mmCIF file of C-alpha atoms in Angstrom:
data_model
loop_
_atom_site.group_PDB
_atom_site.id
_atom_site.type_symbol
_atom_site.label_atom_id
_atom_site.label_comp_id
_atom_site.label_asym_id
_atom_site.label_seq_id
_atom_site.Cartn_x
_atom_site.Cartn_y
_atom_site.Cartn_z
ATOM 1 C CA UNK A 180 -19.494 -7.566 8.865
ATOM 2 C CA UNK A 181 -18.199 -4.069 8.095
ATOM 3 C CA UNK A 182 -14.891 -4.716 9.803
ATOM 4 C CA UNK A 183 -14.451 -8.034 7.982
ATOM 5 C CA UNK A 184 -15.009 -6.293 4.642
ATOM 6 C CA UNK A 185 -12.412 -3.653 5.496
ATOM 7 C CA UNK A 186 -9.962 -6.333 6.621
ATOM 8 C CA UNK A 187 -10.358 -8.276 3.363
ATOM 9 C CA UNK A 188 -9.987 -5.053 1.365
ATOM 10 C CA UNK A 189 -6.781 -4.337 3.293
ATOM 11 C CA UNK A 190 -5.352 -7.764 2.427
ATOM 12 C CA UNK A 191 -6.325 -7.369 -1.250
ATOM 13 C CA UNK A 192 -4.709 -3.942 -1.425
ATOM 14 C CA UNK A 193 -1.458 -5.341 0.021
ATOM 15 C CA UNK A 194 -1.452 -8.150 -2.554
ATOM 16 C CA UNK A 195 -2.179 -5.692 -5.388
ATOM 17 C CA UNK A 196 0.605 -3.352 -4.237
ATOM 18 C CA UNK A 197 3.070 -6.248 -4.023
ATOM 19 C CA UNK A 198 2.123 -7.434 -7.509
ATOM 20 C CA UNK A 199 2.514 -3.883 -8.857
ATOM 21 C CA UNK A 200 5.969 -3.527 -7.321
ATOM 22 C CA UNK A 201 7.064 -6.884 -8.745
ATOM 23 C CA UNK A 202 5.683 -5.985 -12.190
ATOM 24 C CA UNK A 203 7.372 -2.593 -12.318
ATOM 25 C CA UNK A 204 10.665 -3.521 -10.688
ATOM 26 C CA UNK A 205 12.384 -4.527 -13.912
ATOM 27 C CA UNK A 206 11.554 -1.394 -15.888
ATOM 28 C CA UNK A 207 13.862 1.562 -15.945
ATOM 29 C CA UNK A 208 11.151 4.132 -16.686
ATOM 30 C CA UNK A 209 8.083 2.399 -15.354
ATOM 31 C CA UNK A 210 4.696 3.943 -14.688
ATOM 32 C CA UNK A 211 5.307 3.526 -10.967
ATOM 33 C CA UNK A 212 8.643 5.368 -11.107
ATOM 34 C CA UNK A 213 7.159 8.213 -13.154
ATOM 35 C CA UNK A 214 4.204 8.478 -10.765
ATOM 36 C CA UNK A 215 6.490 8.674 -7.723
ATOM 37 C CA UNK A 216 8.609 11.336 -9.418
ATOM 38 C CA UNK A 217 5.574 13.452 -10.314
ATOM 39 C CA UNK A 218 4.101 13.041 -6.829
ATOM 40 C CA UNK A 219 7.367 14.188 -5.248
ATOM 41 C CA UNK A 220 7.427 17.210 -7.553
ATOM 42 C CA UNK A 221 3.896 18.164 -6.495
ATOM 43 C CA UNK A 222 4.638 17.654 -2.799
ATOM 44 C CA UNK A 223 7.784 19.762 -3.081
ATOM 45 C CA UNK A 224 5.544 22.791 -3.706
ATOM 46 C CA UNK A 225 3.850 22.505 -0.307
ATOM 47 C CA UNK A 226 6.500 20.857 1.903
ATOM 48 C CA UNK A 227 9.106 23.176 3.457
ATOM 49 C CA UNK A 228 12.565 22.976 1.904
ATOM 50 C CA UNK A 229 14.257 22.076 5.181
ATOM 51 C CA UNK A 230 11.879 19.173 5.731
ATOM 52 C CA UNK A 231 12.513 17.997 2.167
ATOM 53 C CA UNK A 232 16.253 17.935 2.789
ATOM 54 C CA UNK A 233 15.878 16.007 6.035
ATOM 55 C CA UNK A 234 13.538 13.492 4.390
ATOM 56 C CA UNK A 235 15.833 13.093 1.400
ATOM 57 C CA UNK A 236 18.847 12.474 3.638
ATOM 58 C CA UNK A 237 16.911 9.948 5.725
ATOM 59 C CA UNK A 238 15.666 8.024 2.667
ATOM 60 C CA UNK A 239 19.102 8.098 1.066
ATOM 61 C CA UNK A 240 20.698 6.812 4.255
ATOM 62 C CA UNK A 241 18.056 4.097 4.531
ATOM 63 C CA UNK A 242 18.049 2.756 0.968
ATOM 64 C CA UNK A 243 21.419 3.814 -0.503
ATOM 65 C CA UNK A 244 23.817 3.076 2.356
ATOM 66 C CA UNK A 245 24.380 -0.050 4.402
ATOM 67 C CA UNK A 246 22.007 -0.021 7.353
ATOM 68 C CA UNK A 247 21.001 -2.597 9.947
ATOM 69 C CA UNK A 248 17.474 -1.202 10.297
ATOM 70 C CA UNK A 249 15.863 -3.845 8.084
ATOM 71 C CA UNK A 250 17.871 -6.592 9.787
ATOM 72 C CA UNK A 251 16.517 -5.449 13.162
ATOM 73 C CA UNK A 252 13.007 -5.228 11.688
ATOM 74 C CA UNK A 253 13.367 -8.730 10.258
ATOM 75 C CA UNK A 254 14.379 -10.174 13.625
ATOM 76 C CA UNK A 255 11.654 -8.198 15.432
ATOM 77 C CA UNK A 256 8.934 -9.505 13.104
ATOM 78 C CA UNK A 257 10.056 -13.093 13.572
ATOM 79 C CA UNK A 258 10.224 -12.611 17.346
ATOM 80 C CA UNK A 259 6.719 -11.104 17.426
ATOM 81 C CA UNK A 260 5.196 -13.862 15.295
ATOM 82 C CA UNK A 261 6.865 -16.689 17.202
ATOM 83 C CA UNK A 262 6.049 -15.052 20.505
ATOM 84 C CA UNK A 263 2.366 -15.015 19.582
ATOM 85 C CA UNK A 264 2.571 -18.560 18.212
ATOM 86 C CA UNK A 265 4.212 -19.849 21.408
ATOM 87 C CA UNK A 266 1.870 -17.964 23.738
ATOM 88 C CA UNK A 267 -1.444 -18.566 21.977
ATOM 89 C CA UNK A 268 -1.179 -21.433 19.472
ATOM 90 C CA UNK A 269 1.438 -23.837 20.822
ATOM 91 C CA UNK A 270 -0.076 -24.052 24.305
ATOM 92 C CA UNK A 271 -3.620 -24.578 23.026
ATOM 93 C CA UNK A 272 -2.505 -27.196 20.487
ATOM 94 C CA UNK A 273 -0.500 -28.977 23.182
ATOM 95 C CA UNK A 274 -3.597 -29.190 25.397
ATOM 96 C CA UNK A 275 -5.562 -30.555 22.434
ATOM 97 C CA UNK A 276 -2.906 -33.274 21.932
ATOM 98 C CA UNK A 277 -1.686 -32.158 18.520
ATOM 99 C CA UNK A 278 1.339 -34.174 17.254
ATOM 100 C CA UNK A 279 4.465 -32.808 18.905
ATOM 101 C CA UNK A 280 6.494 -32.943 15.679
ATOM 102 C CA UNK A 281 4.016 -30.678 13.884
ATOM 103 C CA UNK A 282 4.124 -28.185 16.761
ATOM 104 C CA UNK A 283 7.926 -28.146 16.810
ATOM 105 C CA UNK A 284 8.308 -27.987 13.016
ATOM 106 C CA UNK A 285 8.126 -24.143 12.856
ATOM 107 C CA UNK A 286 10.908 -23.899 15.457
ATOM 108 C CA UNK A 287 13.110 -26.330 13.519
ATOM 109 C CA UNK A 288 12.540 -24.375 10.309
ATOM 110 C CA UNK A 289 13.244 -21.142 12.191
ATOM 111 C CA UNK A 290 16.605 -22.493 13.309
ATOM 112 C CA UNK A 291 17.404 -23.446 9.728
ATOM 113 C CA UNK A 292 16.450 -20.113 8.182
ATOM 114 C CA UNK A 293 18.292 -18.168 10.893
ATOM 115 C CA UNK A 294 21.476 -20.180 10.248
ATOM 116 C CA UNK A 295 21.196 -19.487 6.523
ATOM 117 C CA UNK A 296 20.422 -15.841 7.300
ATOM 118 C CA UNK A 297 23.585 -15.440 9.389
ATOM 119 C CA UNK A 298 25.735 -17.230 6.818
ATOM 120 C CA UNK A 299 24.336 -15.199 3.938
ATOM 121 C CA UNK A 300 24.502 -11.831 5.692
ATOM 122 C CA UNK A 301 28.082 -12.316 6.936
ATOM 123 C CA UNK A 302 29.501 -14.072 3.878
ATOM 124 C CA UNK A 303 31.647 -12.379 1.268
ATOM 125 C CA UNK A 304 29.292 -12.282 -1.748
ATOM 126 C CA UNK A 305 32.218 -12.333 -4.170
ATOM 127 C CA UNK A 306 33.797 -8.892 -3.899
ATOM 128 C CA UNK A 307 36.169 -8.203 -6.792
ATOM 129 C CA UNK A 308 39.560 -6.912 -5.690
ATOM 130 C CA UNK A 309 42.840 -6.276 -7.466
ATOM 131 C CA UNK A 310 44.215 -9.542 -6.102
ATOM 132 C CA UNK A 311 41.435 -11.776 -7.491
ATOM 133 C CA UNK A 312 40.450 -9.690 -10.533
ATOM 134 C CA UNK A 313 42.610 -11.592 -13.049
ATOM 135 C CA UNK A 314 41.189 -14.916 -11.906
ATOM 136 C CA UNK A 315 37.530 -13.796 -11.912
ATOM 137 C CA UNK A 316 37.760 -12.381 -15.441
ATOM 138 C CA UNK A 317 38.351 -15.934 -16.685
ATOM 139 C CA UNK A 318 35.333 -17.491 -14.950
ATOM 140 C CA UNK A 319 32.597 -16.412 -17.398
ATOM 141 C CA UNK A 320 32.712 -15.514 -21.075
ATOM 142 C CA UNK A 321 31.458 -12.148 -22.330
ATOM 143 C CA UNK A 322 28.219 -12.487 -24.280
ATOM 144 C CA UNK A 323 28.853 -9.296 -26.295
ATOM 145 C CA UNK A 324 25.382 -7.919 -25.614
ATOM 146 C CA UNK A 325 24.786 -7.579 -21.889
ATOM 147 C CA UNK A 326 28.405 -8.001 -20.846
ATOM 148 C CA UNK A 327 31.137 -6.597 -23.061
ATOM 149 C CA UNK A 328 34.878 -6.902 -22.789
ATOM 150 C CA UNK A 329 36.712 -3.708 -21.900
ATOM 151 C CA UNK A 330 33.977 -2.154 -19.763
ATOM 152 C CA UNK A 331 35.659 -0.430 -16.824
ATOM 153 C CA UNK A 332 33.958 0.327 -13.520
ATOM 154 C CA UNK A 333 34.369 4.097 -13.001
ATOM 155 C CA UNK A 334 34.396 3.680 -9.214
ATOM 156 C CA UNK A 335 36.692 0.684 -8.789
ATOM 157 C CA UNK A 336 38.823 1.518 -11.879
ATOM 158 C CA UNK A 337 38.889 -2.147 -12.939
ATOM 159 C CA UNK A 338 37.565 -3.978 -15.969
ATOM 160 C CA UNK A 339 34.267 -5.606 -15.103
ATOM 161 C CA UNK A 340 34.275 -9.413 -15.331
ATOM 162 C CA UNK A 341 31.274 -10.888 -17.110
ATOM 163 C CA UNK A 342 28.155 -11.137 -14.908
ATOM 164 C CA UNK A 343 29.556 -8.660 -12.371
ATOM 165 C CA UNK A 344 28.081 -5.335 -11.272
ATOM 166 C CA UNK A 345 29.056 -2.448 -9.035
ATOM 167 C CA UNK A 346 26.805 -2.186 -5.962
ATOM 168 C CA UNK A 347 26.120 1.445 -5.109
ATOM 169 C CA UNK A 348 25.169 0.512 -1.542
ATOM 170 C CA UNK A 349 28.225 -1.592 -0.677
ATOM 171 C CA UNK A 350 30.427 0.457 -3.040
ATOM 172 C CA UNK A 351 32.195 -2.603 -4.450
ATOM 173 C CA UNK A 352 31.994 -4.706 -7.602
ATOM 174 C CA UNK A 353 30.463 -8.128 -6.962
ATOM 175 C CA UNK A 354 31.100 -11.248 -9.028
ATOM 176 C CA UNK A 355 27.923 -12.821 -10.481
ATOM 177 C CA UNK A 356 25.936 -10.008 -8.868
ATOM 178 C CA UNK A 357 22.288 -10.860 -8.202
ATOM 179 C CA UNK A 358 20.974 -7.976 -6.089
ATOM 180 C CA UNK A 359 21.552 -6.077 -2.870
ATOM 181 C CA UNK A 360 19.221 -7.346 -0.140
ATOM 182 C CA UNK A 361 18.344 -4.778 2.523
ATOM 183 C CA UNK A 362 16.983 -7.531 4.788
ATOM 184 C CA UNK A 363 20.443 -9.135 4.830
ATOM 185 C CA UNK A 364 22.339 -5.833 4.700
ATOM 186 C CA UNK A 365 24.559 -7.531 2.152
ATOM 187 C CA UNK A 366 24.819 -8.262 -1.558
ATOM 188 C CA UNK A 367 23.823 -11.608 -3.035
ATOM 189 C CA UNK A 368 26.573 -12.806 -5.354
ATOM 190 C CA UNK A 369 28.511 -15.847 -6.498
ATOM 191 C CA UNK A 370 29.660 -16.875 -3.028
ATOM 192 C CA UNK A 371 26.377 -16.652 -1.102
ATOM 193 C CA UNK A 372 23.628 -17.265 -3.671
ATOM 194 C CA UNK A 373 23.218 -20.838 -2.431
ATOM 195 C CA UNK A 374 22.772 -19.655 1.175
ATOM 196 C CA UNK A 375 20.284 -17.025 0.048
ATOM 197 C CA UNK A 376 18.215 -19.582 -1.871
ATOM 198 C CA UNK A 377 18.154 -21.960 1.102
ATOM 199 C CA UNK A 378 17.301 -19.082 3.435
ATOM 200 C CA UNK A 379 14.402 -18.017 1.226
ATOM 201 C CA UNK A 380 13.003 -21.551 0.954
ATOM 202 C CA UNK A 381 13.347 -22.115 4.714
ATOM 203 C CA UNK A 382 11.637 -18.796 5.453
ATOM 204 C CA UNK A 383 8.753 -19.689 3.137
ATOM 205 C CA UNK A 384 8.401 -23.105 4.761
ATOM 206 C CA UNK A 385 8.456 -21.491 8.219
ATOM 207 C CA UNK A 386 5.605 -19.136 7.345
ATOM 208 C CA UNK A 387 3.637 -21.999 5.761
ATOM 209 C CA UNK A 388 4.097 -24.213 8.849
ATOM 210 C CA UNK A 389 2.938 -21.417 11.156
ATOM 211 C CA UNK A 390 -0.108 -20.797 8.958
ATOM 212 C CA UNK A 391 -0.978 -24.511 8.798
ATOM 213 C CA UNK A 392 -0.772 -25.057 12.571
ATOM 214 C CA UNK A 393 -2.728 -21.876 13.340
ATOM 215 C CA UNK A 394 -5.439 -22.722 10.791
ATOM 216 C CA UNK A 395 -5.650 -26.272 12.186
ATOM 217 C CA UNK A 396 -6.227 -24.895 15.685
ATOM 218 C CA UNK A 397 -9.013 -22.543 14.569
ATOM 219 C CA UNK A 398 -10.632 -25.280 12.494
ATOM 220 C CA UNK A 399 -10.521 -27.641 15.471
ATOM 221 C CA UNK A 400 -12.192 -25.001 17.644
ATOM 222 C CA UNK A 401 -14.999 -24.621 15.108
ATOM 223 C CA UNK A 402 -15.525 -28.371 14.816
ATOM 224 C CA UNK A 403 -15.611 -28.874 18.582
ATOM 225 C CA UNK A 404 -18.041 -25.998 19.123
ATOM 226 C CA UNK A 405 -20.407 -27.254 16.358
ATOM 227 C CA UNK A 406 -20.934 -23.606 15.459
ATOM 228 C CA UNK A 407 -20.989 -24.409 11.737
ATOM 229 C CA UNK A 408 -24.326 -26.227 12.200
ATOM 230 C CA UNK A 409 -25.954 -23.380 14.131
ATOM 231 C CA UNK A 410 -28.132 -20.460 13.022
ATOM 232 C CA UNK A 411 -28.191 -16.740 13.779
ATOM 233 C CA UNK A 412 -30.708 -13.899 13.627
ATOM 234 C CA UNK A 413 -30.142 -10.900 11.370
ATOM 235 C CA UNK A 414 -31.123 -7.310 12.422
ATOM 236 C CA UNK A 415 -34.613 -7.904 10.999
ATOM 237 C CA UNK A 416 -35.101 -10.979 13.210
ATOM 238 C CA UNK A 417 -34.864 -13.531 10.405
ATOM 239 C CA UNK A 418 -33.040 -16.783 11.029
ATOM 240 C CA UNK A 419 -30.115 -17.784 8.788
ATOM 241 C CA UNK A 420 -27.723 -20.726 8.785
ATOM 242 C CA UNK A 421 -24.171 -19.863 9.793
ATOM 243 C CA UNK A 422 -21.987 -19.147 6.729
ATOM 244 C CA UNK A 423 -18.235 -18.718 6.259
ATOM 245 C CA UNK A 424 -18.144 -14.895 6.709
ATOM 246 C CA UNK A 425 -20.014 -15.273 9.998
ATOM 247 C CA UNK A 426 -17.534 -17.939 11.168
ATOM 248 C CA UNK A 427 -14.571 -15.728 10.262
ATOM 249 C CA UNK A 428 -16.087 -12.797 12.127
ATOM 250 C CA UNK A 429 -16.773 -15.000 15.143
ATOM 251 C CA UNK A 430 -13.171 -16.246 15.171
ATOM 252 C CA UNK A 431 -11.870 -12.708 14.881
ATOM 253 C CA UNK A 432 -13.976 -11.493 17.803
ATOM 254 C CA UNK A 433 -12.993 -14.525 19.897
ATOM 255 C CA UNK A 434 -9.305 -14.833 18.920
ATOM 256 C CA UNK A 435 -8.334 -11.446 17.451
ATOM 257 C CA UNK A 436 -4.552 -11.802 17.831
ATOM 258 C CA UNK A 437 -4.494 -15.330 16.421
ATOM 259 C CA UNK A 438 -6.603 -14.339 13.402
ATOM 260 C CA UNK A 439 -4.410 -11.307 12.706
ATOM 261 C CA UNK A 440 -1.307 -13.495 12.953
ATOM 262 C CA UNK A 441 -2.871 -16.043 10.617
ATOM 263 C CA UNK A 442 -3.708 -13.356 8.065
ATOM 264 C CA UNK A 443 -0.157 -12.011 8.246
ATOM 265 C CA UNK A 444 1.596 -15.378 7.850
ATOM 266 C CA UNK A 445 -0.765 -16.429 5.029
ATOM 267 C CA UNK A 446 0.005 -13.211 3.158
ATOM 268 C CA UNK A 447 3.707 -13.680 3.905
ATOM 269 C CA UNK A 448 3.562 -17.263 2.616
ATOM 270 C CA UNK A 449 1.999 -16.115 -0.669
ATOM 271 C CA UNK A 450 4.568 -13.349 -1.174
ATOM 272 C CA UNK A 451 7.554 -15.489 -0.207
ATOM 273 C CA UNK A 452 6.213 -18.416 -2.213
ATOM 274 C CA UNK A 453 5.980 -16.281 -5.334
ATOM 275 C CA UNK A 454 9.443 -14.828 -4.827
ATOM 276 C CA UNK A 455 10.910 -18.267 -4.079
ATOM 277 C CA UNK A 456 9.397 -19.604 -7.313
ATOM 278 C CA UNK A 457 10.979 -16.720 -9.211
ATOM 279 C CA UNK A 458 14.390 -17.368 -7.594
ATOM 280 C CA UNK A 459 14.122 -21.078 -8.399
ATOM 281 C CA UNK A 460 13.358 -20.180 -12.019
ATOM 282 C CA UNK A 461 16.494 -18.011 -12.091
ATOM 283 C CA UNK A 462 18.536 -20.837 -10.542
ATOM 284 C CA UNK A 463 17.243 -23.429 -13.019
ATOM 285 C CA UNK A 464 18.037 -21.146 -15.980
ATOM 286 C CA UNK A 465 21.351 -19.816 -14.577
ATOM 287 C CA UNK A 466 20.287 -16.184 -14.473
ATOM 288 C CA UNK A 467 20.655 -13.512 -11.841
ATOM 289 C CA UNK A 468 18.041 -10.941 -10.895
ATOM 290 C CA UNK A 469 20.262 -8.256 -12.405
ATOM 291 C CA UNK A 470 20.518 -10.169 -15.693
ATOM 292 C CA UNK A 471 16.786 -10.894 -15.801
ATOM 293 C CA UNK A 472 15.942 -7.205 -15.329
ATOM 294 C CA UNK A 473 18.510 -6.093 -17.910
ATOM 295 C CA UNK A 474 17.378 -8.708 -20.454
ATOM 296 C CA UNK A 475 13.893 -7.200 -20.439
ATOM 297 C CA UNK A 476 15.323 -3.890 -21.609
ATOM 298 C CA UNK A 477 17.278 -5.355 -24.516
ATOM 299 C CA UNK A 478 15.378 -5.147 -27.773
ATOM 300 C CA UNK A 479 15.827 -4.340 -31.442
ATOM 301 C CA UNK A 480 17.007 -0.789 -30.756
ATOM 302 C CA UNK A 481 20.000 -1.825 -28.639
ATOM 303 C CA UNK A 482 23.319 -2.142 -30.493
ATOM 304 C CA UNK A 483 26.886 -2.596 -29.485
ATOM 305 C CA UNK A 484 28.411 0.845 -28.871
ATOM 306 C CA UNK A 485 31.654 0.294 -30.864
ATOM 307 C CA UNK A 486 29.976 -0.821 -34.069
ATOM 308 C CA UNK A 487 27.099 1.084 -35.727
ATOM 309 C CA UNK A 488 25.736 -2.061 -37.339
ATOM 310 C CA UNK A 489 22.229 -2.106 -38.726
ATOM 311 C CA UNK A 490 21.357 -5.591 -37.539
ATOM 312 C CA UNK A 491 19.255 -6.057 -34.430
ATOM 313 C CA UNK A 492 20.826 -7.645 -31.364
ATOM 314 C CA UNK A 493 18.917 -10.386 -29.596
ATOM 315 C CA UNK A 494 19.966 -11.326 -26.081
ATOM 316 C CA UNK A 495 20.577 -15.030 -25.503
ATOM 317 C CA UNK A 496 21.550 -16.616 -22.219
ATOM 318 C CA UNK A 497 24.869 -18.342 -22.930
ATOM 319 C CA UNK A 498 25.490 -19.374 -19.321
ATOM 320 C CA UNK A 499 22.828 -22.050 -18.936
ATOM 321 C CA UNK A 500 24.163 -25.611 -18.645
ATOM 322 C CA UNK A 501 20.924 -27.447 -18.008
ATOM 323 C CA UNK A 502 19.012 -27.613 -14.755
ATOM 324 C CA UNK A 503 21.433 -29.862 -12.868
ATOM 325 C CA UNK A 504 24.493 -28.075 -14.206
ATOM 326 C CA UNK A 505 23.024 -24.706 -13.217
ATOM 327 C CA UNK A 506 22.209 -25.875 -9.692
ATOM 328 C CA UNK A 507 25.681 -27.358 -9.351
ATOM 329 C CA UNK A 508 27.199 -24.008 -10.323
ATOM 330 C CA UNK A 509 25.176 -22.216 -7.632
ATOM 331 C CA UNK A 510 26.042 -24.621 -4.828
ATOM 332 C CA UNK A 511 29.604 -25.150 -6.050
ATOM 333 C CA UNK A 512 30.916 -22.021 -7.795
ATOM 334 C CA UNK A 513 33.410 -22.361 -10.669
ATOM 335 C CA UNK A 514 36.952 -23.460 -9.853
ATOM 336 C CA UNK A 515 38.589 -20.075 -10.434
ATOM 337 C CA UNK A 516 36.404 -18.519 -7.778
ATOM 338 C CA UNK A 517 36.909 -21.434 -5.400
ATOM 339 C CA UNK A 518 40.685 -21.094 -5.507
ATOM 340 C CA UNK A 519 40.461 -17.449 -4.560
ATOM 341 C CA UNK A 520 37.987 -18.214 -1.787
ATOM 342 C CA UNK A 521 40.468 -20.653 -0.285
#
């Protein structure tokens, strides 16, 4: 049981780390950021300077420039999971006469999420250029708090339309900027938010279908073997009825690759399910990830730069049009943007 305890501790630590990253992602000076900065300062005292420079260049190239590494990793992970599913799970379920539609469902969902992935990664997210700038400025009104008229992008030398942001990775201003996704190697903006949302939902459903079919196979094996009604002897020679930890350990020793794959896709389903719920909340309320993070920083101490007024500013989302209106805007961007897209 020692290995099972370590395996469960490993899964819990991954969940805790994911929750910590999600909690701290919207804070400019978070505890996590300060801890990383202090840790790097301490390590700089013992790591050679040349190695520090090489590491810094590698990390900067990885996270601050466009790179296909995460795209390759994404495809490799899907290939590894579906290879294991096809080799171990699909064949066994086929011999046990599982419904064919349930066995093929992960492949159908995979085709859907890969189509959305290609569309989203290759689509123009809504890059602001000199030719479409005048049109995009008229799409959204300035709220006067988060987005202010007259703000000029120092890199692109153009006035920022409301809800736009300059992406340091792609080095362009993006209309209705949401975030830069390293897994897509592209920004998520006005023109591809709908594809990104569909891709995320399809990916979550794919992981859930894989987990359901794999769990059904293992459960069927346990029911056929009648192991759950058996007993076992402990090191002292005492007889005990088989419990859940014993069954999990038995499955791991008998089907190690399948159990590892099941643990991975279950964890992936939880993470993607949480992130999908967050993205659906943003879609229903007509917010972007960038706006949600910035709104958390706006408080009573934030004032408009041009006017030293003594009243406190309170951020209010002026772009929401109701759930159906917000969804319509995502899947059919405003007319000014559509004309430029054509």
